[in-house]
mmCIF file of C-alpha atoms in Angstrom:
data_model
loop_
_atom_site.group_PDB
_atom_site.id
_atom_site.type_symbol
_atom_site.label_atom_id
_atom_site.label_comp_id
_atom_site.label_asym_id
_atom_site.label_seq_id
_atom_site.Cartn_x
_atom_site.Cartn_y
_atom_site.Cartn_z
ATOM 1 C CA MET A 13 21.849 2.291 21.301
ATOM 2 C CA ALA A 14 18.721 3.545 19.533
ATOM 3 C CA GLU A 15 20.079 2.907 16.042
ATOM 4 C CA ALA A 16 20.776 -0.743 16.803
ATOM 5 C CA ASP A 17 17.294 -1.131 18.285
ATOM 6 C CA ARG A 18 15.804 0.374 15.146
ATOM 7 C CA ILE A 19 17.504 -2.248 12.988
ATOM 8 C CA GLN A 20 16.405 -5.021 15.357
ATOM 9 C CA GLY A 21 12.781 -3.967 15.155
ATOM 10 C CA GLY A 22 12.824 -3.040 11.473
ATOM 11 C CA SER A 23 14.674 -4.775 8.673
ATOM 12 C CA LEU A 24 16.030 -7.543 10.903
ATOM 13 C CA GLY A 25 12.527 -8.326 12.107
ATOM 14 C CA ALA A 26 11.348 -8.475 8.493
ATOM 15 C CA LEU A 27 14.160 -10.923 7.662
ATOM 16 C CA ARG A 28 13.178 -13.174 10.551
ATOM 17 C CA ALA A 29 9.571 -13.108 9.354
ATOM 18 C CA VAL A 30 10.380 -14.638 5.942
ATOM 19 C CA GLU A 31 9.286 -18.260 6.025
ATOM 20 C CA TYR A 32 10.308 -21.141 3.801
ATOM 21 C CA GLU A 33 7.395 -22.829 2.049
ATOM 22 C CA THR A 34 7.726 -26.407 0.839
ATOM 23 C CA GLY A 35 8.832 -26.585 -2.772
ATOM 24 C CA ARG A 36 9.348 -22.834 -3.101
ATOM 25 C CA ALA A 37 13.059 -22.314 -2.548
ATOM 26 C CA GLU A 38 13.270 -19.709 -5.307
ATOM 27 C CA ALA A 39 10.591 -17.536 -3.693
ATOM 28 C CA TYR A 40 12.199 -17.901 -0.271
ATOM 29 C CA VAL A 41 15.633 -16.911 -1.569
ATOM 30 C CA ARG A 42 14.170 -13.918 -3.401
ATOM 31 C CA ASP A 43 12.277 -12.620 -0.356
ATOM 32 C CA ALA A 44 14.962 -13.402 2.229
ATOM 33 C CA ALA A 45 17.724 -11.944 0.051
ATOM 34 C CA ARG A 46 15.744 -8.731 -0.362
ATOM 35 C CA GLU A 47 15.333 -8.407 3.415
ATOM 36 C CA MET A 48 19.002 -9.282 3.958
ATOM 37 C CA ASP A 49 19.926 -6.412 1.618
ATOM 38 C CA CYS A 50 17.728 -4.102 3.698
ATOM 39 C CA VAL A 51 19.388 -5.213 6.935
ATOM 40 C CA PHE A 52 22.852 -4.394 5.647
ATOM 41 C CA SER A 53 21.689 -1.188 4.024
ATOM 42 C CA ASP A 54 20.448 -0.089 7.454
ATOM 43 C CA ILE A 55 23.698 -1.245 9.080
ATOM 44 C CA SER A 56 25.815 0.693 6.576
ATOM 45 C CA GLU A 57 23.693 3.832 6.888
ATOM 46 C CA THR A 58 23.775 3.675 10.675
ATOM 47 C CA LEU A 59 27.539 3.183 10.727
ATOM 48 C CA ASP A 60 28.064 6.103 8.347
ATOM 49 C CA ASN A 61 25.994 8.327 10.612
ATOM 50 C CA LEU A 62 27.658 7.343 13.853
ATOM 51 C CA LEU A 63 31.124 7.869 12.390
ATOM 52 C CA VAL A 64 30.060 11.476 11.908
ATOM 53 C CA VAL A 65 28.107 12.268 15.069
ATOM 54 C CA VAL A 66 29.426 9.940 17.767
ATOM 55 C CA PRO A 67 32.371 11.242 19.856
ATOM 56 C CA ALA A 68 35.609 9.674 18.649
ATOM 57 C CA ALA A 69 36.364 8.074 22.010
ATOM 58 C CA MET A 70 33.063 6.162 21.843
ATOM 59 C CA VAL A 71 32.877 5.271 18.178
ATOM 60 C CA ARG A 72 34.282 1.749 18.393
ATOM 61 C CA ARG A 73 31.768 0.741 21.067
ATOM 62 C CA ALA A 74 28.976 2.259 18.999
ATOM 63 C CA ALA A 75 30.123 0.371 15.901
ATOM 64 C CA GLU A 76 30.190 -2.887 17.835
ATOM 65 C CA ASP A 77 26.635 -2.280 19.048
ATOM 66 C CA VAL A 78 25.460 -1.872 15.473
ATOM 67 C CA LEU A 79 27.423 -4.888 14.211
ATOM 68 C CA VAL A 80 25.553 -7.114 16.653
ATOM 69 C CA ALA A 81 22.891 -7.042 13.924
ATOM 70 C CA VAL A 82 25.283 -9.054 11.739
ATOM 71 C CA SER A 83 25.282 -11.853 14.284
ATOM 72 C CA GLU A 84 21.496 -11.615 14.528
ATOM 73 C CA ALA A 85 21.208 -11.985 10.739
ATOM 74 C CA SER A 86 23.492 -14.992 10.943
ATOM 75 C CA GLY A 87 21.147 -16.409 13.556
ATOM 76 C CA VAL A 88 18.383 -16.467 10.947
ATOM 77 C CA ILE A 89 20.462 -18.895 8.878
ATOM 78 C CA SER A 90 21.328 -20.984 11.925
ATOM 79 C CA ALA A 91 17.632 -21.188 12.790
ATOM 80 C CA GLY A 92 16.882 -22.256 9.219
ATOM 81 C CA ILE A 93 19.435 -25.042 9.446
ATOM 82 C CA ALA A 94 17.934 -26.211 12.744
ATOM 83 C CA THR A 95 14.463 -26.294 11.153
ATOM 84 C CA LEU A 96 15.861 -28.226 8.182
ATOM 85 C CA ALA A 97 17.469 -30.770 10.497
ATOM 86 C CA ASP A 98 14.255 -31.243 12.451
ATOM 87 C CA SER A 99 12.127 -31.749 9.351
ATOM 88 C CA ALA A 100 14.639 -34.075 7.641
ATOM 89 C CA GLY A 101 15.229 -36.280 10.675
ATOM 90 C CA PHE A 102 18.740 -35.510 11.852
ATOM 91 C CA ASP A 103 20.455 -33.446 14.529
ATOM 92 C CA VAL A 104 22.397 -30.266 13.767
ATOM 93 C CA SER A 105 25.375 -31.771 15.623
ATOM 94 C CA ASP A 106 25.463 -34.512 12.948
ATOM 95 C CA LEU A 107 26.621 -31.934 10.385
ATOM 96 C CA ALA A 108 30.117 -31.932 11.866
ATOM 97 C CA ALA A 109 30.443 -35.494 10.518
ATOM 98 C CA ALA A 110 28.980 -34.714 7.080
ATOM 99 C CA THR A 111 31.769 -36.667 5.350
ATOM 100 C CA GLU A 112 31.992 -39.393 8.013
ATOM 101 C CA LEU A 113 29.266 -41.621 6.640
ATOM 102 C CA ASP A 114 29.769 -44.389 9.190
ATOM 103 C CA THR A 115 29.186 -42.132 12.194
ATOM 104 C CA PRO A 116 26.325 -43.702 14.175
ATOM 105 C CA ILE A 117 22.953 -41.981 13.835
ATOM 106 C CA PRO A 118 20.140 -43.500 15.916
ATOM 107 C CA ASP A 119 17.350 -43.174 13.364
ATOM 108 C CA LEU A 120 17.944 -43.444 9.617
ATOM 109 C CA THR A 121 14.309 -43.284 8.544
ATOM 110 C CA GLY A 122 14.117 -39.506 8.042
ATOM 111 C CA ALA A 123 14.038 -37.708 4.713
ATOM 112 C CA ALA A 124 17.764 -36.943 4.918
ATOM 113 C CA PHE A 125 18.572 -40.642 4.441
ATOM 114 C CA GLN A 126 16.302 -41.269 1.461
ATOM 115 C CA PRO A 127 17.262 -41.030 -2.237
ATOM 116 C CA LEU A 128 16.722 -37.715 -3.966
ATOM 117 C CA ALA A 129 13.718 -39.202 -5.787
ATOM 118 C CA ASN A 130 11.915 -39.016 -2.453
ATOM 119 C CA GLU A 131 9.769 -35.866 -2.378
ATOM 120 C CA ASP A 132 10.686 -34.951 1.203
ATOM 121 C CA LYS A 133 14.395 -35.467 0.498
ATOM 122 C CA LEU A 134 14.134 -33.263 -2.578
ATOM 123 C CA ASP A 135 12.570 -30.525 -0.482
ATOM 124 C CA ALA A 136 15.283 -30.892 2.170
ATOM 125 C CA VAL A 137 18.007 -30.466 -0.452
ATOM 126 C CA SER A 138 16.142 -27.502 -1.909
ATOM 127 C CA ARG A 139 15.996 -25.886 1.529
ATOM 128 C CA SER A 140 19.708 -26.505 2.119
ATOM 129 C CA VAL A 141 20.520 -24.874 -1.216
ATOM 130 C CA ALA A 142 18.463 -21.821 -0.258
ATOM 131 C CA LEU A 143 20.272 -21.510 3.067
ATOM 132 C CA ALA A 144 23.641 -21.851 1.316
ATOM 133 C CA LEU A 145 22.732 -18.924 -0.920
ATOM 134 C CA LEU A 146 21.723 -16.757 2.043
ATOM 135 C CA ALA A 147 24.913 -17.701 3.873
ATOM 136 C CA GLU A 148 26.967 -16.606 0.867
ATOM 137 C CA GLN A 149 25.077 -13.319 0.694
ATOM 138 C CA LEU A 150 25.605 -12.764 4.426
ATOM 139 C CA GLU A 151 29.343 -13.383 4.094
ATOM 140 C CA ASN A 152 29.659 -10.951 1.198
ATOM 141 C CA HIS A 153 27.709 -8.207 2.973
ATOM 142 C CA THR A 154 29.640 -8.727 6.200
ATOM 143 C CA ALA A 155 33.035 -8.574 4.483
ATOM 144 C CA THR A 156 32.053 -5.309 2.790
ATOM 145 C CA VAL A 157 30.652 -3.557 5.842
ATOM 146 C CA VAL A 158 33.437 -4.637 8.219
ATOM 147 C CA ALA A 159 36.146 -3.649 5.717
ATOM 148 C CA ASN A 160 34.489 -0.243 5.349
ATOM 149 C CA VAL A 161 34.287 0.318 9.108
ATOM 150 C CA ARG A 162 37.874 -0.733 9.678
ATOM 151 C CA HIS A 163 39.028 1.558 6.886
ATOM 152 C CA ARG A 164 37.015 4.492 8.224
ATOM 153 C CA LEU A 165 38.262 3.970 11.769
ATOM 154 C CA ALA A 166 41.854 3.625 10.649
ATOM 155 C CA ASP A 167 41.517 6.828 8.628
ATOM 156 C CA MET A 168 39.783 8.639 11.489
ATOM 157 C CA TYR A 169 42.503 7.884 14.001
ATOM 158 C CA SER A 170 45.431 8.500 11.720
ATOM 159 C CA HIS A 171 44.322 11.981 10.677
ATOM 160 C CA PRO A 172 45.551 14.973 12.771
ATOM 161 C CA GLN A 173 42.142 16.656 12.712
ATOM 162 C CA SER A 174 40.592 13.515 14.185
ATOM 163 C CA LEU A 175 43.069 13.617 17.048
ATOM 164 C CA ILE A 176 42.102 17.211 17.755
ATOM 165 C CA ALA A 177 38.435 16.245 17.620
ATOM 166 C CA ALA A 178 39.090 13.444 20.076
ATOM 167 C CA ALA A 179 40.739 15.880 22.472
ATOM 168 C CA LEU A 180 37.841 18.325 22.154
ATOM 169 C CA ASN A 181 35.449 15.467 22.955
ATOM 170 C CA GLY A 182 37.104 15.038 26.322
ATOM 171 C CA GLN A 183 39.736 12.396 25.631
ATOM 172 C CA ASN A 184 42.586 13.418 27.915
ATOM 173 C CA GLU A 185 45.303 11.278 26.421
ATOM 174 C CA VAL A 186 45.754 11.227 22.676
ATOM 175 C CA SER A 187 47.614 7.910 23.018
ATOM 176 C CA GLU A 188 44.351 6.197 23.973
ATOM 177 C CA THR A 189 42.946 7.133 20.588
ATOM 178 C CA MET A 190 46.056 5.941 18.776
ATOM 179 C CA ASP A 191 45.826 2.568 20.545
ATOM 180 C CA LEU A 192 42.363 1.859 19.175
ATOM 181 C CA GLU A 193 42.266 -1.679 17.757
ATOM 182 C CA THR A 194 39.959 -2.323 14.832
ATOM 183 C CA ALA A 195 40.863 -5.967 14.309
ATOM 184 C CA ASP A 196 38.292 -7.059 16.889
ATOM 185 C CA LEU A 197 35.537 -5.828 14.581
ATOM 186 C CA ASP A 198 35.940 -9.014 12.540
ATOM 187 C CA ILE A 199 32.701 -10.986 12.623
ATOM 188 C CA GLU A 200 33.197 -14.753 12.606
ATOM 189 C CA VAL A 201 29.587 -15.880 13.066
ATOM 190 C CA PRO A 202 28.614 -15.557 9.359
ATOM 191 C CA GLU A 203 31.553 -17.802 8.441
ATOM 192 C CA LEU A 204 30.335 -20.431 10.878
ATOM 193 C CA SER A 205 26.840 -20.237 9.356
ATOM 194 C CA ALA A 206 28.277 -20.698 5.883
ATOM 195 C CA VAL A 207 30.241 -23.755 7.022
ATOM 196 C CA ALA A 208 27.083 -25.281 8.499
ATOM 197 C CA ALA A 209 25.150 -24.559 5.296
ATOM 198 C CA ALA A 210 27.852 -26.248 3.198
ATOM 199 C CA GLN A 211 27.912 -29.211 5.572
ATOM 200 C CA ALA A 212 24.133 -29.542 5.293
ATOM 201 C CA VAL A 213 24.343 -29.851 1.500
ATOM 202 C CA VAL A 214 27.029 -32.544 1.722
ATOM 203 C CA PHE A 215 25.247 -34.342 4.568
ATOM 204 C CA LEU A 216 22.060 -34.614 2.522
ATOM 205 C CA LEU A 217 23.856 -35.782 -0.623
ATOM 206 C CA GLY A 218 25.551 -38.546 1.356
ATOM 207 C CA GLY A 219 22.598 -39.394 3.572
ATOM 208 C CA ALA A 220 21.237 -42.292 1.502
ATOM 209 C CA PHE A 221 24.529 -44.204 1.850
ATOM 210 C CA ARG A 222 24.349 -44.419 5.634
ATOM 211 C CA ALA A 223 21.788 -47.240 5.964
ATOM 212 C CA PRO A 224 23.560 -49.806 3.725
ATOM 213 C CA LEU A 225 26.932 -48.855 5.223
ATOM 214 C CA GLU A 226 25.553 -49.369 8.723
ATOM 215 C CA ARG A 227 24.363 -52.891 7.827
ATOM 216 C CA ILE A 228 27.776 -54.128 6.671
ATOM 217 C CA PRO A 229 29.345 -55.298 9.972
ATOM 218 C CA ALA A 230 26.347 -57.437 10.953
ATOM 219 C CA SER A 231 25.739 -58.974 7.532
ATOM 220 C CA SER A 232 25.598 -62.786 7.440
ATOM 221 C CA VAL A 233 27.606 -62.967 4.216
ATOM 222 C CA TRP A 234 30.941 -62.750 6.057
ATOM 223 C CA HIS A 235 30.539 -66.014 7.928
ATOM 224 C CA GLY A 236 28.482 -68.081 5.491
ATOM 225 C CA ALA A 237 29.468 -71.547 4.302
ATOM 226 C CA ALA A 238 29.601 -72.743 0.719
ATOM 227 C CA ALA A 239 26.404 -74.325 -0.575
ATOM 228 C CA ARG A 240 26.058 -78.114 -0.544
ATOM 229 C CA SER A 241 24.277 -80.393 -3.001
ATOM 230 C CA SER A 242 21.477 -82.790 -2.065
ATOM 231 C CA MET A 243 24.168 -85.446 -1.766
ATOM 232 C CA GLY A 244 25.987 -83.392 0.870
ATOM 233 C CA VAL A 245 28.821 -82.450 -1.469
ATOM 234 C CA THR A 246 30.209 -78.905 -1.327
ATOM 235 C CA VAL A 247 29.410 -77.097 -4.557
ATOM 236 C CA PRO A 248 32.480 -75.261 -5.893
ATOM 237 C CA GLN A 249 32.008 -71.511 -6.388
ATOM 238 C CA PHE A 250 34.268 -69.963 -8.989
ATOM 239 C CA SER A 251 32.919 -66.429 -8.811
ATOM 240 C CA CYS A 252 31.105 -64.300 -6.278
ATOM 241 C CA ALA A 253 28.585 -61.564 -7.019
ATOM 242 C CA PRO A 254 28.563 -58.377 -4.934
ATOM 243 C CA SER A 255 26.386 -58.569 -1.841
ATOM 244 C CA GLU A 256 23.001 -56.858 -1.647
ATOM 245 C CA ASP A 257 24.395 -54.035 0.488
ATOM 246 C CA ALA A 258 27.336 -53.501 -1.853
ATOM 247 C CA VAL A 259 24.984 -53.314 -4.833
ATOM 248 C CA ASP A 260 22.816 -50.826 -2.943
ATOM 249 C CA ILE A 261 25.852 -48.648 -2.239
ATOM 250 C CA GLY A 262 27.141 -48.969 -5.803
ATOM 251 C CA GLU A 263 23.831 -48.003 -7.369
ATOM 252 C CA LYS A 264 23.664 -44.913 -5.169
ATOM 253 C CA MET A 265 27.223 -44.014 -6.192
ATOM 254 C CA HIS A 266 26.251 -44.224 -9.862
ATOM 255 C CA ILE A 267 23.338 -41.813 -9.500
ATOM 256 C CA LEU A 268 25.180 -39.374 -7.244
ATOM 257 C CA LEU A 269 26.437 -37.210 -10.127
ATOM 258 C CA PRO A 270 22.926 -36.638 -11.545
ATOM 259 C CA GLU A 271 21.707 -35.878 -8.024
ATOM 260 C CA LEU A 272 24.527 -33.388 -7.509
ATOM 261 C CA GLU A 273 23.785 -31.775 -10.872
ATOM 262 C CA GLN A 274 20.145 -31.479 -9.831
ATOM 263 C CA ALA A 275 21.137 -29.670 -6.632
ATOM 264 C CA VAL A 276 23.454 -27.375 -8.618
ATOM 265 C CA ALA A 277 20.602 -26.603 -11.016
ATOM 266 C CA MET A 278 18.319 -25.704 -8.087
ATOM 267 C CA HIS A 279 20.997 -23.337 -6.813
ATOM 268 C CA ALA A 280 21.482 -21.666 -10.205
ATOM 269 C CA GLN A 281 17.738 -21.287 -10.686
ATOM 270 C CA CYS A 282 17.384 -19.502 -7.348
ATOM 271 C CA ALA A 283 20.328 -17.141 -7.932
ATOM 272 C CA PRO A 284 21.877 -17.246 -11.417
ATOM 273 C CA ASP A 285 24.576 -14.679 -10.511
ATOM 274 C CA ALA A 286 25.782 -16.397 -7.333
ATOM 275 C CA MET A 287 28.897 -18.548 -7.206
ATOM 276 C CA PRO A 288 28.126 -22.171 -8.166
ATOM 277 C CA LEU A 289 26.974 -24.444 -5.361
ATOM 278 C CA TYR A 290 30.011 -26.730 -5.658
ATOM 279 C CA THR A 291 32.369 -23.754 -5.345
ATOM 280 C CA PHE A 292 30.588 -22.546 -2.213
ATOM 281 C CA VAL A 293 30.698 -26.020 -0.647
ATOM 282 C CA LEU A 294 34.374 -26.651 -1.426
ATOM 283 C CA GLN A 295 35.381 -23.263 -0.048
ATOM 284 C CA HIS A 296 33.710 -23.975 3.280
ATOM 285 C CA MET A 297 34.496 -27.639 3.824
ATOM 286 C CA SER A 298 37.719 -28.327 5.685
ATOM 287 C CA ALA A 299 39.084 -30.659 2.998
ATOM 288 C CA CYS A 300 38.727 -31.236 -0.705
ATOM 289 C CA ASP A 301 39.331 -34.746 -1.978
ATOM 290 C CA GLY A 302 39.394 -33.894 -5.668
ATOM 291 C CA GLU A 303 42.519 -33.981 -7.786
ATOM 292 C CA GLU A 304 44.117 -30.667 -8.617
ATOM 293 C CA ASP A 305 42.993 -30.873 -12.251
ATOM 294 C CA ASP A 306 39.405 -31.796 -11.376
ATOM 295 C CA SER A 307 36.629 -29.361 -12.137
ATOM 296 C CA PRO A 308 34.956 -28.020 -8.984
ATOM 297 C CA LEU A 309 31.881 -30.113 -9.775
ATOM 298 C CA LEU A 310 33.934 -33.307 -9.980
ATOM 299 C CA ALA A 311 35.870 -32.299 -6.872
ATOM 300 C CA MET A 312 32.620 -32.060 -4.919
ATOM 301 C CA LEU A 313 31.523 -35.409 -6.342
ATOM 302 C CA ALA A 314 34.847 -36.903 -5.232
ATOM 303 C CA LEU A 315 34.352 -35.424 -1.764
ATOM 304 C CA VAL A 316 31.255 -37.569 -1.281
ATOM 305 C CA LEU A 317 32.348 -40.682 -3.191
ATOM 306 C CA ARG A 318 35.619 -40.999 -1.326
ATOM 307 C CA SER A 319 33.745 -40.513 1.919
ATOM 308 C CA VAL A 320 31.661 -43.541 0.919
ATOM 309 C CA GLN A 321 34.749 -45.612 0.157
ATOM 310 C CA ARG A 322 36.441 -44.679 3.435
ATOM 311 C CA ALA A 323 33.294 -45.497 5.400
ATOM 312 C CA PHE A 324 33.034 -48.866 3.617
ATOM 313 C CA VAL A 325 36.587 -49.763 4.623
ATOM 314 C CA ARG A 326 35.994 -48.756 8.233
ATOM 315 C CA GLN A 327 32.767 -50.741 8.388
ATOM 316 C CA VAL A 328 34.459 -53.832 6.943
ATOM 317 C CA CYS A 329 37.102 -53.510 9.658
ATOM 318 C CA CYS A 330 34.278 -53.838 12.202
ATOM 319 C CA VAL A 331 33.257 -57.271 10.887
ATOM 320 C CA GLU A 332 33.841 -59.959 13.504
ATOM 321 C CA ALA A 333 36.798 -62.198 12.655
ATOM 322 C CA PRO A 334 37.453 -64.750 11.355
ATOM 323 C CA LEU A 335 35.665 -64.610 8.028
ATOM 324 C CA SER A 336 34.736 -67.855 6.352
ATOM 325 C CA ALA A 337 36.327 -68.782 3.045
ATOM 326 C CA LEU A 338 33.134 -67.732 1.308
ATOM 327 C CA GLY A 339 33.118 -64.506 3.348
ATOM 328 C CA CYS A 340 36.648 -63.714 2.153
ATOM 329 C CA ARG A 341 35.581 -64.153 -1.463
ATOM 330 C CA GLN A 342 32.535 -61.998 -0.767
ATOM 331 C CA LEU A 343 34.731 -59.268 0.702
ATOM 332 C CA ALA A 344 36.958 -59.313 -2.387
ATOM 333 C CA ALA A 345 33.922 -59.051 -4.664
ATOM 334 C CA ASP A 346 32.334 -56.227 -2.658
ATOM 335 C CA THR A 347 35.586 -54.285 -2.406
ATOM 336 C CA GLU A 348 36.221 -54.515 -6.140
ATOM 337 C CA TYR A 349 32.656 -53.450 -6.864
ATOM 338 C CA ILE A 350 32.738 -50.425 -4.521
ATOM 339 C CA ALA A 351 36.211 -49.371 -5.709
ATOM 340 C CA SER A 352 35.151 -49.431 -9.350
#
């Protein structure tokens, strides 16, 4: 229909034209959010008009044509996530395993797998935060416009005058009008975009753990022998320090909270009135590992930290048996270190 084409070529085209510039998440969110508002303003205006002028028997089809623009707006976020993945060195399909930190990834040299101190990693997190904000805005707009359309349609087809109007418009059987279903106006695509945006944030926060976790099964420490003196006598070892990989993992666990707080601060700077980043992420991830009395921030921290611990256990289970006596002591030391 002409109205849908007008949105496609107008406000929706302007939204697609907004580009993310490195290090300028705040400007991107401001410009993209403004265009997103325009898209939904046009959608709402168009829907209001068609509910007045379109014959009752055709109104649902007309509404669906207009609401295609919602899916198109969602596609802007999906495209942004794909661009983020390409620039940060991972595949969009990897996001489904955002909390499975031992899932094999062929190349761990990209920005996604570096510490947040890395400039490219910082920009990737900044971009993911911006996309999370747009996904939240899209969800809110979609919920409002769909609820309004469903309410208007329900009111239209429950009012006697609307039934008369339907008959005058050529609808032979009033029962066809009464059978109109509005439930199929629900738009699920924005929800899927929001899930992907939340997964991207978590994936990036956990990315730096993947390389040391991947090295665990093949490490030589599990099958090493105790050191011997120059006389060929085995030197007793009463304690065992954590391995290099365990220390690497532990150090990254210790700085994860400051990194998370930095991402939350980016989010708040871009949109002070939006829900906090950790709330958005927890609402859209399939599971929350935090305790019931945890703050949302600590619950999001726990989501990543417990993912690290689970991945460590699974990687240890991949170590070739049997372990040497020294390897057993090393495993005990590493496990205690990671668990603490």
